[in-house]
CSV table of C-alpha atoms in Angstrom, one decimal:
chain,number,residue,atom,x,y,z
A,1,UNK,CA,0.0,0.0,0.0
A,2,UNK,CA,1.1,3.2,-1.0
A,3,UNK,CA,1.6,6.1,1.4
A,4,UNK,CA,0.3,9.8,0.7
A,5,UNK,CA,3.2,12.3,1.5
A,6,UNK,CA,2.2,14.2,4.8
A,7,UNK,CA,1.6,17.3,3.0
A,8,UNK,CA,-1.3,15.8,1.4
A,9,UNK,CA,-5.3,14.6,2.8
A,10,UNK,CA,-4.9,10.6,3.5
A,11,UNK,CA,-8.9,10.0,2.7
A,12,UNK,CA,-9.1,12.7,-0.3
A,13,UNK,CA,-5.8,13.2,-1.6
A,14,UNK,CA,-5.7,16.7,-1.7
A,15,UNK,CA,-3.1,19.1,-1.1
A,16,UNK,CA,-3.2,21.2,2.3
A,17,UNK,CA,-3.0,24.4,-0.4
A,18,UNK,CA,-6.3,22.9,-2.6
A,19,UNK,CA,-8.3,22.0,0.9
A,20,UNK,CA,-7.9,25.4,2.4
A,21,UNK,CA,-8.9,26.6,-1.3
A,22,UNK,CA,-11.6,24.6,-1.2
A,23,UNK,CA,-12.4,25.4,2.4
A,24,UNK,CA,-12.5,29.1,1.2
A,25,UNK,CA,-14.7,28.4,-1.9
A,26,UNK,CA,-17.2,26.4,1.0
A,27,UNK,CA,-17.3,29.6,2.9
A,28,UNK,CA,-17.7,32.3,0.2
A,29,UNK,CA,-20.9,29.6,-1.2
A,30,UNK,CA,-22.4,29.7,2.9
A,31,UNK,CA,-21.8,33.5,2.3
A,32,UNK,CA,-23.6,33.8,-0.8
A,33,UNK,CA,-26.5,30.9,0.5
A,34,UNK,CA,-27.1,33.2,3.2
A,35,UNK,CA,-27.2,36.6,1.6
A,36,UNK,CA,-29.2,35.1,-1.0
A,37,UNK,CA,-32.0,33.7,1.8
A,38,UNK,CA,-31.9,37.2,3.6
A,39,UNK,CA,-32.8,38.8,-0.7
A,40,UNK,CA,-35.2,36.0,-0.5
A,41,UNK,CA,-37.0,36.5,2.5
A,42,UNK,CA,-36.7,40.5,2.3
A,43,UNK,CA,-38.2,40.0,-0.8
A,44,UNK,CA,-41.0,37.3,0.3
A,45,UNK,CA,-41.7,40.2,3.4
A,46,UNK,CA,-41.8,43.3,0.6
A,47,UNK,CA,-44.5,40.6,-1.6
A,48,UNK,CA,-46.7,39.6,1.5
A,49,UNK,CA,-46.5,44.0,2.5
A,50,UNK,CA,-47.7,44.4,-0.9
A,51,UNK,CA,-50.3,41.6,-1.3
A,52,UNK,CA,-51.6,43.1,1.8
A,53,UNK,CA,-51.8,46.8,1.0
A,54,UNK,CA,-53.5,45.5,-2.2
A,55,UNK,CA,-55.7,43.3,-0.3
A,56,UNK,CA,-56.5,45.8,1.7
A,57,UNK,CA,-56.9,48.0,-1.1
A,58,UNK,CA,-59.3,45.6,-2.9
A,59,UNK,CA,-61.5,45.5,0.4
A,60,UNK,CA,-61.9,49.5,0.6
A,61,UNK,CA,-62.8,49.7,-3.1
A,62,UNK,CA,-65.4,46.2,-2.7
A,63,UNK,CA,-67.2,48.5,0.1
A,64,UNK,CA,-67.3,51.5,-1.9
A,65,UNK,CA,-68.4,49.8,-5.2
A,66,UNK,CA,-71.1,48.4,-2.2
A,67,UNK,CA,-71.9,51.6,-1.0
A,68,UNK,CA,-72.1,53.2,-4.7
A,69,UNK,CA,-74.6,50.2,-5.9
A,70,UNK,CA,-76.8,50.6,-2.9
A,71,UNK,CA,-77.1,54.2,-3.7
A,72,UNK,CA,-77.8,53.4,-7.2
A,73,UNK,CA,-80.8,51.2,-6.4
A,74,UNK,CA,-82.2,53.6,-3.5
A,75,UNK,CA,-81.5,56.4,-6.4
A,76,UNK,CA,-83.2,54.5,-8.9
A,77,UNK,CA,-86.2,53.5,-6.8
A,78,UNK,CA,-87.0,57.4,-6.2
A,79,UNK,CA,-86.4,58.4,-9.5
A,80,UNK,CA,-89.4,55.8,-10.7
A,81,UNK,CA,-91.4,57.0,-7.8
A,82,UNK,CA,-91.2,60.5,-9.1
A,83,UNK,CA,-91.0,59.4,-13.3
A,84,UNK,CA,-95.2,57.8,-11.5
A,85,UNK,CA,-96.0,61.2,-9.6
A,86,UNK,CA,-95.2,63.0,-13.0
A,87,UNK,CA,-97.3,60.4,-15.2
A,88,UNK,CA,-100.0,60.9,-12.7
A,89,UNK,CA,-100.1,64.7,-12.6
A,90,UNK,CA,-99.7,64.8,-16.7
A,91,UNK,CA,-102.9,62.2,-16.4
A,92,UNK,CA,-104.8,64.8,-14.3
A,93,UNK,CA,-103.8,68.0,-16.2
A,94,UNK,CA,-104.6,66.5,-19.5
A,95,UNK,CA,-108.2,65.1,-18.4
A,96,UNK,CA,-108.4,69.0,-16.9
A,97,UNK,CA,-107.3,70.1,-20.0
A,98,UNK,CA,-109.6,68.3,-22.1
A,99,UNK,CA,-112.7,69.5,-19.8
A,100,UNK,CA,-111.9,72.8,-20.3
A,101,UNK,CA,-111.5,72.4,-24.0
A,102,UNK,CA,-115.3,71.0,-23.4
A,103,UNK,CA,-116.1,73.7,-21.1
A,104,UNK,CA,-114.6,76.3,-23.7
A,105,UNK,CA,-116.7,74.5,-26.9
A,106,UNK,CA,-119.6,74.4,-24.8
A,107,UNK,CA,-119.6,78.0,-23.4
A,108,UNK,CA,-118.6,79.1,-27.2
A,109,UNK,CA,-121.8,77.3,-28.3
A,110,UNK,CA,-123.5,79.4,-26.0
A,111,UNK,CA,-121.8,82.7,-26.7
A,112,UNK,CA,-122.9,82.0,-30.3
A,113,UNK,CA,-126.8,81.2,-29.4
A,114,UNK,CA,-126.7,84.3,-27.1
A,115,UNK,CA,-125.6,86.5,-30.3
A,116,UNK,CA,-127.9,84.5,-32.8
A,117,UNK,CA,-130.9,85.5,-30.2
A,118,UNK,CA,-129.9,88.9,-29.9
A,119,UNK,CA,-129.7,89.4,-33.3
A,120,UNK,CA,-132.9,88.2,-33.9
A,121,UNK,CA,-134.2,90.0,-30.9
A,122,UNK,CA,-132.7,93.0,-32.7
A,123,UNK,CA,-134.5,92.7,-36.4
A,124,UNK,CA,-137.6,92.6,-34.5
A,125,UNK,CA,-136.8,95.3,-32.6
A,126,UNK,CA,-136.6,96.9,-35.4
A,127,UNK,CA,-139.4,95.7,-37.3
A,128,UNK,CA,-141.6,97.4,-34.7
């Protein structure tokens, strides 16, 4: 069996320069592992912030899109209750208008068989 010189790993083989190169290269990856999970969970923290504010965001528009719609129906209802008020009162002034169109022909008729008697009350007032 063959012996490694002392300067060298006996299970790996490797130089004492290449292990403490390696070594180094181990630590600088455990440096970049963990600055990568502390981007990583700074960044997770930023996303759940954000999802929140919109979350939150979403909710305060949901209740005013709530609040709008109600307002819309309660609007709507009133404006059909006075769009019915109006139909009625345009019912009530046309029937009035159409009885005093009546009222009007009738008293014309009237007017017109008051001056038809005068007149003939007239030529035989003058006949006498």
């Amino acid at each position: 069996m063959e012996r490694v010189p002392p300067e060298k790993c006996f299970h790996c083989g490797l130089s004492k320069r290449q292990f403490e190169m390696l070594k180094i290269k181990v630590e600088e990856s455990k440096q970049r592992i963990t600055l990568m999970e502390s981007e990583f969970l700074q960044s997770t923290l930023y996303t759940e912030n954000e999802l929140d504010d919109t979350q939150n965001e979403m909710h305060k528009l949901h209740s005013k899109y709530e609040r709008l719609e109600q307002s819309h129906r309660e609007l709507h209802e009133v404006n059909s209750d006075l769009e019915e008020r109006i139909l009625d009162i345009c019912a009530a002034y046309e029937k009035e208008k159409q009885a005093l169109n009546r009222e009007v022909v009738s008293i014309s008729q009237k007017l017109l068989d008051a001056k038809f008697e005068i007149n003939k009350l007239e030529e035989k007032n003058v006949s006498f």
